[in-house]
Short mmCIF file of C-alpha atoms and ligand atoms in Angstrom, two decimals:
data_model
loop_
_atom_site.label_atom_id
_atom_site.label_comp_id
_atom_site.label_asym_id
_atom_site.label_seq_id
_atom_site.Cartn_x
_atom_site.Cartn_y
_atom_site.Cartn_z
CA MET A 28 43.92 -36.59 29.89
CA GLU A 29 41.70 -37.08 26.86
CA ARG A 30 38.36 -38.61 27.73
CA ASP A 31 36.59 -39.41 24.50
CA GLY A 32 35.39 -37.82 21.29
CA ARG A 33 32.97 -35.38 22.91
CA THR A 34 35.33 -34.04 25.58
CA ALA A 35 38.57 -34.46 23.69
CA THR A 36 39.33 -30.75 23.74
CA ILE A 37 39.32 -30.50 27.53
CA LEU A 38 42.43 -31.57 29.36
CA GLY A 39 42.26 -32.74 32.96
CA SER A 40 44.54 -34.80 35.17
CA GLY A 41 41.99 -37.43 36.20
CA ARG A 42 41.88 -36.22 39.78
CA LEU A 43 38.20 -37.17 40.12
CA VAL A 44 38.20 -40.57 38.43
CA GLY A 45 35.57 -42.74 40.09
CA CYS A 46 33.88 -39.78 41.86
CA ARG A 47 30.16 -39.17 41.37
CA VAL A 48 28.83 -35.63 41.60
CA LEU A 49 25.13 -34.83 41.78
CA LEU A 50 25.03 -31.26 40.45
CA ILE A 51 21.94 -29.28 41.40
CA VAL A 52 21.67 -26.15 39.26
CA GLY A 53 19.65 -23.26 40.71
CA GLY A 54 17.84 -20.61 38.70
CA GLY A 55 20.23 -17.70 38.47
CA ILE A 56 22.09 -15.94 35.68
CA ALA A 57 25.25 -17.76 36.84
CA ALA A 58 23.69 -21.08 35.77
CA TYR A 59 25.67 -20.80 32.52
CA LYS A 60 28.86 -21.34 34.56
CA ALA A 61 27.45 -24.67 35.77
CA LEU A 62 27.66 -25.92 32.17
CA GLU A 63 31.34 -25.09 32.02
CA LEU A 64 31.80 -26.73 35.43
CA ILE A 65 30.22 -29.94 34.10
CA ARG A 66 32.84 -29.98 31.32
CA ARG A 67 35.66 -29.49 33.83
CA LEU A 68 34.33 -32.18 36.19
CA ARG A 69 34.03 -34.64 33.30
CA ALA A 70 37.54 -33.80 32.16
CA GLU A 71 38.83 -34.71 35.64
CA GLY A 72 37.10 -38.07 35.34
CA ALA A 73 34.04 -37.43 37.56
CA SER A 74 30.64 -38.68 36.53
CA VAL A 75 28.05 -35.93 36.79
CA ILE A 76 24.28 -36.19 37.17
CA PRO A 77 22.69 -32.78 36.57
CA VAL A 78 19.46 -31.78 38.29
CA LEU A 79 17.92 -28.50 37.15
CA THR A 80 15.34 -26.51 39.09
CA ALA A 81 12.46 -24.95 37.16
CA GLY A 82 14.29 -21.61 37.46
CA ALA A 83 17.51 -23.12 36.07
CA CYS A 84 15.57 -24.32 33.01
CA ARG A 85 14.81 -20.65 32.21
CA PHE A 86 18.55 -19.94 31.94
CA ILE A 87 20.00 -23.16 30.53
CA THR A 88 18.39 -26.25 29.03
CA PRO A 89 18.38 -29.81 30.38
CA LEU A 90 19.58 -30.85 26.93
CA SER A 91 22.83 -28.88 27.16
CA ALA A 92 23.45 -30.08 30.73
CA ALA A 93 22.78 -33.70 29.68
CA ALA A 94 24.97 -33.46 26.59
CA LEU A 95 27.93 -32.10 28.54
CA ALA A 96 27.43 -34.53 31.43
CA GLU A 97 26.92 -37.45 29.05
CA ASN A 98 24.17 -38.42 31.45
CA ARG A 99 20.49 -37.80 31.70
CA ALA A 100 19.54 -34.45 33.31
CA PHE A 101 16.71 -34.61 35.85
CA THR A 102 14.12 -31.89 36.40
CA ASP A 103 10.90 -33.48 37.55
CA LEU A 104 9.95 -34.74 41.00
CA PHE A 105 6.97 -36.65 39.71
CA ASP A 106 8.49 -38.54 36.78
CA PRO A 107 6.61 -41.87 36.90
CA THR A 108 9.52 -43.93 35.50
CA ASP A 109 11.95 -42.73 38.16
CA GLU A 110 9.55 -42.61 41.06
CA GLY A 111 8.57 -46.24 40.39
CA GLN A 112 12.12 -47.06 41.55
CA MET A 113 12.26 -44.46 44.34
CA GLY A 114 14.23 -42.30 41.90
CA HIS A 115 14.91 -39.28 44.06
CA ILE A 116 16.08 -41.23 47.10
CA ALA A 117 18.46 -43.31 44.97
CA LEU A 118 19.79 -40.22 43.17
CA SER A 119 20.52 -38.53 46.48
CA ARG A 120 22.37 -41.50 47.98
CA GLU A 121 24.59 -42.61 45.13
CA ALA A 122 26.70 -39.48 44.83
CA ASP A 123 30.02 -38.85 46.55
CA LEU A 124 29.12 -35.16 46.68
CA VAL A 125 25.93 -33.17 46.19
CA LEU A 126 26.94 -29.80 44.74
CA VAL A 127 24.45 -26.93 44.50
CA CYS A 128 25.75 -24.49 41.88
CA PRO A 129 24.66 -21.77 41.59
CA ALA A 130 22.80 -21.74 44.91
CA THR A 131 20.32 -18.87 44.72
CA ALA A 132 19.05 -17.01 47.81
CA ASP A 133 15.72 -18.79 47.33
CA LEU A 134 17.30 -22.25 47.11
CA LEU A 135 19.43 -21.60 50.23
CA ALA A 136 16.31 -20.48 52.11
CA ARG A 137 14.39 -23.56 51.03
CA MET A 138 17.30 -25.81 52.05
CA ALA A 139 17.55 -24.12 55.44
CA ALA A 140 13.79 -24.49 55.97
CA GLY A 141 13.84 -28.16 54.93
CA LEU A 142 11.31 -27.72 52.13
CA ALA A 143 10.89 -30.52 49.61
CA ASP A 144 8.56 -29.10 46.97
CA ASP A 145 10.61 -29.91 43.87
CA LEU A 146 13.19 -32.49 42.83
CA ALA A 147 16.22 -30.41 43.90
CA THR A 148 15.01 -29.69 47.45
CA THR A 149 13.67 -33.24 47.86
CA LEU A 150 17.10 -34.64 46.96
CA LEU A 151 18.76 -32.24 49.37
CA LEU A 152 16.46 -33.32 52.18
CA ALA A 153 16.79 -37.03 51.41
CA THR A 154 20.56 -37.18 50.99
CA ASP A 155 23.01 -38.58 53.50
CA ARG A 156 25.98 -37.53 51.35
CA PRO A 157 28.22 -34.46 51.84
CA VAL A 158 26.66 -31.29 50.45
CA MET A 159 28.55 -28.29 49.06
CA VAL A 160 26.84 -25.05 47.97
CA ALA A 161 28.22 -22.30 45.73
CA PRO A 162 25.98 -19.27 46.35
CA ALA A 163 25.49 -16.61 43.67
CA MET A 164 23.20 -13.62 43.97
CA ASN A 165 22.94 -9.86 44.12
CA VAL A 166 25.18 -8.30 46.79
CA ARG A 167 22.25 -7.02 48.87
CA MET A 168 20.56 -10.40 48.80
CA TRP A 169 23.85 -12.03 49.93
CA ASP A 170 24.26 -9.48 52.75
CA HIS A 171 20.63 -9.68 53.86
CA PRO A 172 20.25 -10.98 57.45
CA ALA A 173 17.85 -13.66 56.19
CA THR A 174 20.47 -15.06 53.79
CA ARG A 175 23.20 -14.74 56.44
CA ALA A 176 21.04 -16.73 58.88
CA ASN A 177 20.24 -19.38 56.24
CA VAL A 178 23.92 -19.79 55.36
CA ALA A 179 24.84 -20.07 59.07
CA THR A 180 22.13 -22.72 59.55
CA LEU A 181 23.41 -24.74 56.61
CA ARG A 182 27.02 -24.45 57.79
CA ALA A 183 26.01 -25.64 61.26
CA ARG A 184 24.47 -28.71 59.60
CA GLY A 185 27.76 -29.54 57.93
CA VAL A 186 27.11 -28.04 54.49
CA GLU A 187 30.32 -26.68 52.94
CA VAL A 188 29.85 -23.18 51.56
CA VAL A 189 32.09 -21.93 48.72
CA GLU A 190 32.39 -18.19 49.39
CA PRO A 191 31.17 -16.07 46.46
CA ASP A 192 33.61 -13.79 44.66
CA VAL A 193 33.62 -10.01 44.89
CA GLY A 194 33.17 -8.14 41.61
CA PRO A 195 30.79 -6.53 39.12
CA MET A 196 27.48 -8.35 38.82
CA ALA A 197 25.06 -9.00 36.00
CA CYS A 198 22.64 -6.56 37.70
CA GLY A 199 25.20 -3.73 37.49
CA GLU A 200 26.04 -3.61 41.21
CA PHE A 201 29.43 -4.44 42.71
CA GLY A 202 30.30 -6.61 45.74
CA PRO A 203 30.33 -10.16 47.05
CA GLY A 204 27.81 -12.51 45.45
CA ARG A 205 29.40 -13.52 42.13
CA LEU A 206 29.72 -17.21 41.45
CA PRO A 207 33.44 -18.10 41.43
CA GLU A 208 34.85 -19.06 38.03
CA PRO A 209 34.55 -22.74 37.02
CA ASP A 210 38.26 -23.34 37.70
CA ALA A 211 37.88 -22.24 41.32
CA LEU A 212 34.70 -24.30 41.71
CA LEU A 213 36.49 -27.33 40.30
CA GLU A 214 39.32 -26.89 42.81
CA ALA A 215 36.80 -26.74 45.68
CA VAL A 216 35.32 -30.06 44.48
CA VAL A 217 38.77 -31.60 44.01
CA ALA A 218 39.83 -30.52 47.51
CA ARG A 219 36.77 -32.30 48.85
CA LEU A 220 36.79 -35.43 46.70
CA ALA A 221 40.14 -36.11 45.08
CA PRO A 222 42.04 -39.15 46.36
CA GLY A 223 44.75 -36.77 47.63
CA GLY A 224 41.92 -34.86 49.34
CA ARG A 225 40.56 -38.09 50.86
CA PRO A 226 43.63 -39.35 52.69
CA LEU A 227 41.49 -41.19 55.25
CA LYS A 228 39.72 -43.42 52.73
CA GLY A 229 39.55 -46.92 54.25
CA VAL A 230 40.35 -45.63 57.77
CA ARG A 231 37.90 -46.52 60.54
CA ALA A 232 37.54 -43.85 63.21
CA VAL A 233 35.64 -43.65 66.47
CA VAL A 234 34.87 -40.24 67.94
CA THR A 235 33.17 -39.39 71.24
CA ALA A 236 31.42 -36.06 71.72
CA GLY A 237 29.22 -34.10 74.08
CA PRO A 238 28.62 -34.42 77.80
CA THR A 239 27.35 -37.44 79.67
CA HIS A 240 24.36 -37.35 81.99
CA GLU A 241 24.63 -39.34 85.20
CA PRO A 242 21.22 -39.94 86.77
CA ILE A 243 20.68 -39.07 90.44
CA ASP A 244 17.07 -40.24 90.51
CA PRO A 245 14.42 -40.69 87.78
CA VAL A 246 14.19 -36.90 87.20
CA ARG A 247 17.61 -35.45 88.05
CA TYR A 248 21.10 -35.91 86.65
CA LEU A 249 24.68 -34.64 86.93
CA ALA A 250 25.91 -32.97 83.72
CA ASN A 251 28.44 -30.50 82.35
CA ARG A 252 28.42 -27.62 79.86
CA SER A 253 29.83 -29.44 76.83
CA SER A 254 27.79 -28.66 73.67
CA GLY A 255 29.29 -31.47 71.58
CA ARG A 256 30.01 -29.04 68.72
CA GLN A 257 33.74 -29.60 68.54
CA GLY A 258 33.39 -33.39 68.56
CA PHE A 259 30.62 -33.35 65.94
CA ALA A 260 32.70 -31.04 63.73
CA ILE A 261 35.69 -33.40 64.05
CA ALA A 262 33.55 -36.43 63.15
CA GLY A 263 32.28 -34.55 60.08
CA ALA A 264 35.76 -33.41 59.06
CA LEU A 265 37.15 -36.96 59.32
CA ALA A 266 34.26 -38.27 57.20
CA GLY A 267 34.96 -35.46 54.72
CA LEU A 268 38.49 -36.84 54.31
CA GLY A 269 37.06 -40.28 53.57
CA ALA A 270 37.11 -42.00 57.00
CA ARG A 271 34.32 -44.34 58.11
CA VAL A 272 33.33 -42.63 61.33
CA THR A 273 31.35 -43.93 64.30
CA LEU A 274 30.32 -40.97 66.44
CA VAL A 275 29.36 -41.91 69.99
CA ALA A 276 27.35 -38.90 71.13
CA GLY A 277 26.26 -37.90 74.62
CA PRO A 278 22.90 -36.14 75.01
CA VAL A 279 23.05 -33.13 72.64
CA CYS A 280 20.67 -31.60 70.10
CA LEU A 281 22.98 -31.50 67.08
CA PRO A 282 22.41 -32.83 63.57
CA THR A 283 24.50 -35.83 62.53
CA PRO A 284 27.27 -34.73 60.14
CA PRO A 285 26.91 -36.21 56.64
CA GLY A 286 28.50 -39.61 56.15
CA VAL A 287 28.83 -40.32 59.90
CA ASP A 288 27.30 -43.29 61.80
CA ARG A 289 25.93 -42.02 65.09
CA VAL A 290 25.31 -43.93 68.33
CA ASP A 291 23.45 -41.93 71.00
CA VAL A 292 24.21 -42.62 74.65
CA GLU A 293 23.47 -40.94 77.93
CA THR A 294 25.88 -42.10 80.62
CA ALA A 295 29.64 -42.63 80.75
CA CYS A 296 29.15 -46.39 81.16
CA GLN A 297 26.97 -46.51 78.02
CA MET A 298 29.57 -44.43 76.16
CA ALA A 299 32.34 -46.83 77.25
CA GLU A 300 30.32 -49.81 75.97
CA ALA A 301 29.51 -48.12 72.63
CA VAL A 302 33.18 -47.23 72.09
CA GLU A 303 34.20 -50.79 72.92
CA ARG A 304 31.71 -52.05 70.30
CA ALA A 305 33.16 -49.63 67.70
CA LEU A 306 36.62 -51.24 68.05
CA PRO A 307 38.73 -52.30 66.27
CA ALA A 308 39.38 -48.95 64.63
CA ASP A 309 42.43 -47.21 63.17
CA LEU A 310 41.83 -43.88 64.86
CA ALA A 311 40.15 -42.83 68.13
CA VAL A 312 39.41 -39.20 68.95
CA MET A 313 37.90 -38.86 72.39
CA VAL A 314 36.39 -35.38 72.55
CA ALA A 315 33.54 -36.05 74.99
CA ALA A 316 33.47 -34.34 78.35
CA VAL A 317 32.84 -37.59 80.18
CA ALA A 318 31.58 -37.23 83.76
CA ASP A 319 34.34 -38.47 86.06
CA TRP A 320 31.84 -39.78 88.59
CA ARG A 321 28.41 -41.32 88.60
CA VAL A 322 25.88 -41.64 91.37
CA GLU A 323 24.17 -44.79 92.57
CA PRO A 324 20.78 -43.52 91.33
CA ALA A 325 17.80 -43.57 93.71
CA PRO A 326 14.98 -45.74 92.31
CA ALA A 327 12.32 -43.11 93.15
CA LYS A 328 12.36 -39.31 93.05
CA LEU A 329 14.22 -37.84 96.03
CA LYS A 330 11.88 -35.65 98.11
CA LYS A 331 12.88 -32.29 99.58
CA ASP A 332 11.28 -32.92 102.95
CA GLU A 333 13.50 -36.00 103.38
CA GLY A 334 16.46 -33.60 103.67
CA ALA A 335 19.44 -32.92 101.38
CA PRO A 336 20.62 -36.27 99.99
CA LEU A 337 24.17 -37.45 100.47
CA LEU A 338 25.31 -38.37 96.98
CA ARG A 339 27.82 -41.20 96.95
CA LEU A 340 29.97 -40.75 93.87
CA VAL A 341 31.52 -43.74 92.14
CA GLU A 342 34.36 -43.27 89.61
CA ASN A 343 33.38 -43.81 85.97
CA PRO A 344 35.45 -45.91 83.56
CA ASP A 345 38.13 -43.85 81.80
CA ILE A 346 37.22 -44.49 78.17
CA LEU A 347 40.31 -42.87 76.66
CA LYS A 348 42.64 -44.81 78.96
CA ALA A 349 40.85 -48.07 78.17
CA VAL A 350 41.06 -47.48 74.39
CA ALA A 351 44.77 -46.64 74.65
CA ALA A 352 45.34 -49.88 76.58
CA ALA A 353 43.21 -52.10 74.31
CA GLY A 354 46.17 -54.31 73.29
CA PRO A 355 45.79 -55.69 69.78
CA ARG A 356 42.54 -53.72 69.36
CA ARG A 357 44.28 -50.42 70.19
CA PRO A 358 43.77 -47.92 67.35
CA ARG A 359 47.02 -46.87 65.64
CA LEU A 360 46.38 -43.29 66.70
CA VAL A 361 44.66 -42.45 69.99
CA VAL A 362 43.81 -38.80 70.59
CA GLY A 363 42.47 -37.25 73.78
CA PHE A 364 41.23 -33.78 74.64
CA ALA A 365 42.07 -31.79 77.73
CA ALA A 366 39.63 -29.08 78.70
CA GLU A 367 41.40 -27.01 81.31
CA THR A 368 40.92 -23.85 83.29
CA GLY A 369 44.61 -23.66 84.33
CA ASP A 370 47.73 -24.12 82.14
CA PRO A 371 46.33 -26.33 79.34
CA VAL A 372 49.72 -27.45 77.97
CA ALA A 373 51.13 -28.65 81.30
CA ALA A 374 47.90 -30.52 82.04
CA ALA A 375 47.90 -32.06 78.55
CA GLN A 376 51.48 -33.28 79.02
CA ARG A 377 50.44 -35.00 82.26
CA LYS A 378 47.37 -36.56 80.58
CA LEU A 379 49.43 -37.76 77.61
CA ARG A 380 51.49 -39.90 79.99
CA ALA A 381 48.70 -40.87 82.39
CA LYS A 382 46.30 -42.01 79.69
CA GLY A 383 48.80 -43.60 77.28
CA CYS A 384 47.50 -41.74 74.22
CA ASP A 385 49.52 -40.45 71.26
CA LEU A 386 48.25 -36.88 71.16
CA VAL A 387 46.31 -34.58 73.47
CA VAL A 388 44.45 -31.56 72.11
CA ALA A 389 44.45 -29.05 74.94
CA ASN A 390 42.18 -26.07 75.26
CA ASP A 391 41.52 -23.41 77.86
CA VAL A 392 37.82 -23.53 78.72
CA SER A 393 37.85 -20.72 81.26
CA GLY A 394 36.26 -18.32 78.67
CA GLY A 395 33.19 -19.09 76.54
CA VAL A 396 34.63 -22.16 74.78
CA MET A 397 32.12 -24.65 76.17
CA GLY A 398 28.95 -23.95 74.22
CA GLY A 399 30.70 -21.30 72.07
CA ASP A 400 31.67 -21.35 68.38
CA ARG A 401 35.42 -20.78 68.64
CA ASN A 402 38.34 -22.62 70.15
CA ARG A 403 42.05 -22.11 70.68
CA VAL A 404 43.94 -25.38 70.93
CA HIS A 405 47.45 -26.76 71.47
CA LEU A 406 48.48 -30.13 70.06
CA VAL A 407 50.62 -31.88 72.66
CA SER A 408 52.52 -35.06 71.82
CA ALA A 409 55.81 -36.72 72.76
CA SER A 410 57.47 -34.75 69.96
CA GLY A 411 56.42 -31.31 71.25
CA VAL A 412 53.67 -28.68 71.33
CA GLU A 413 51.98 -27.01 68.37
CA SER A 414 49.76 -24.03 69.25
CA TRP A 415 47.06 -22.84 66.85
CA PRO A 416 45.42 -19.39 66.82
CA GLU A 417 41.81 -18.99 67.96
CA LEU A 418 39.62 -20.41 65.15
CA PRO A 419 35.98 -21.36 64.52
CA LYS A 420 35.39 -24.90 65.83
CA ASP A 421 34.71 -26.10 62.25
CA GLU A 422 38.12 -24.87 61.15
CA VAL A 423 39.83 -26.46 64.18
CA ALA A 424 38.10 -29.70 63.15
CA ARG A 425 39.23 -29.50 59.50
CA ARG A 426 42.84 -28.70 60.48
CA LEU A 427 42.87 -31.45 63.08
CA ALA A 428 41.48 -34.00 60.60
CA ARG A 429 44.25 -33.09 58.14
CA ALA A 430 46.91 -33.26 60.89
CA LEU A 431 45.67 -36.70 61.99
CA ALA A 432 45.64 -37.91 58.37
CA ALA A 433 49.26 -36.76 58.03
CA ARG A 434 50.23 -38.62 61.23
CA LEU A 435 48.55 -41.82 60.06
CA THR A 436 50.29 -41.59 56.70
CA GLU A 437 53.67 -40.99 58.40
CA ALA A 438 53.09 -43.98 60.65
CA ASN A 439 52.34 -46.13 57.56
CA ALA A 440 55.48 -45.02 55.71
N1 CTP B 28 37.92 -39.14 79.23
C1 CTP B 28 37.37 -40.38 79.02
N2 CTP B 28 36.70 -41.01 80.02
C2 CTP B 28 36.59 -40.44 81.23
C3 CTP B 28 37.15 -39.16 81.46
C4 CTP B 28 37.81 -38.54 80.42
O1 CTP B 28 37.45 -40.91 77.90
N3 CTP B 28 35.94 -41.05 82.19
C5 CTP B 28 38.67 -38.52 78.13
C6 CTP B 28 38.03 -37.27 77.55
O2 CTP B 28 37.18 -37.59 76.48
C7 CTP B 28 39.25 -36.51 77.11
C8 CTP B 28 40.33 -36.89 78.10
O3 CTP B 28 39.90 -38.12 78.66
O4 CTP B 28 39.70 -36.93 75.84
C9 CTP B 28 40.61 -35.91 79.19
O5 CTP B 28 39.40 -35.61 79.84
P1 CTP B 28 39.40 -34.63 81.09
O6 CTP B 28 38.03 -34.58 81.65
O7 CTP B 28 40.07 -33.36 80.71
O8 CTP B 28 40.40 -35.39 82.04
P2 CTP B 28 40.19 -36.23 83.33
O9 CTP B 28 40.87 -37.54 83.14
O10 CTP B 28 38.76 -36.27 83.70
O11 CTP B 28 41.04 -35.40 84.36
P3 CTP B 28 40.64 -34.08 85.21
O12 CTP B 28 39.15 -34.03 85.28
O13 CTP B 28 41.31 -34.29 86.49
O14 CTP B 28 41.23 -32.94 84.43
#
């Protein structure tokens, strides 16, 4: 595709037409590759707004970034013209993707710490858009426990990390830390943003996650060990594929994935109401470990010297079953989870029928799955069982989001 006079020599296939990329360039020797990346992004039809840190301006100039982007390049947090219109907030919210390339060790550390002492870090703190980082640094800096911890923190917050390449570095050492070539960076952006990579655009999804707390008295409650991580990761992965996601979250301390609307609840009854309000939707993924029973809570704190209380348990509403039986408001695809300590597949097959859903994701929680980082799941539907290897919960989420997108597309065809 030929764009115009200035980019006529670059051929692209228009895979990013209509996509807006806010490109934050960090101060490393690899900054020169960001210029080439701007050319490639433009050739694919993306609009690019470059933001250069002070360090980046030592390696490349705002003028070259602006010329290639055919857009103004920003460098200054305190520009009076922009700040008069809340410039940095607007910049951070209008993009489809915020890409940090190259992300230096210093920039990653400042992102992880939540600093906002220049335009780049302020944008990164103010954005509610998906963020992708492409780290580039010396091998020892990349392997340093501080950098490892910063990268893990960012990943846990939903930031996508493009793994650096292994190879000879500008400093003469050899190892992981090289910025991938512009072609590879472009493909990472395309995978995230291209219409083919956003198969859930226009799809409304509701996801439940976490435990519920059922009060016993004003200070005590019944709970379970669910961390909410798998459900949050799934909500983030669905949003990453373009879905409009409402995440109904039980009481957990997890950051909201980018692009997701979150509703916090405490009890199963509140969760049921919030899910009901989120309908109609096209897709429901019920990941929460909902308490099966609640207690008629005592109005005042139960006292020990009054003897052990007899807790009368009342059954909670089955949210998944209700969503699957919602008549005309039933989502086209209703997915349940089955956390089991026995045979997960047999239990999932029973739940598939009993709850009237289209797919049950079964997992064995007898090990450290609840609260852990990894999961091994089986997808159980009327058409059979698909078992996946043990994977990080983020990867399970990404694969599941793609599998659900494929099912929705099949159902449409
Ligand atoms: N679920 C729900 N509402 C409930 C109980 C469960 O929406 N009150 C959903 C969960 O989010 C999950 C699925 O139902 O998607 C299966 O949950 P699970 O606790 O494994 O099943 P139960 O129906 O509670 O059966 P059991 O505890 O006997 O295994």
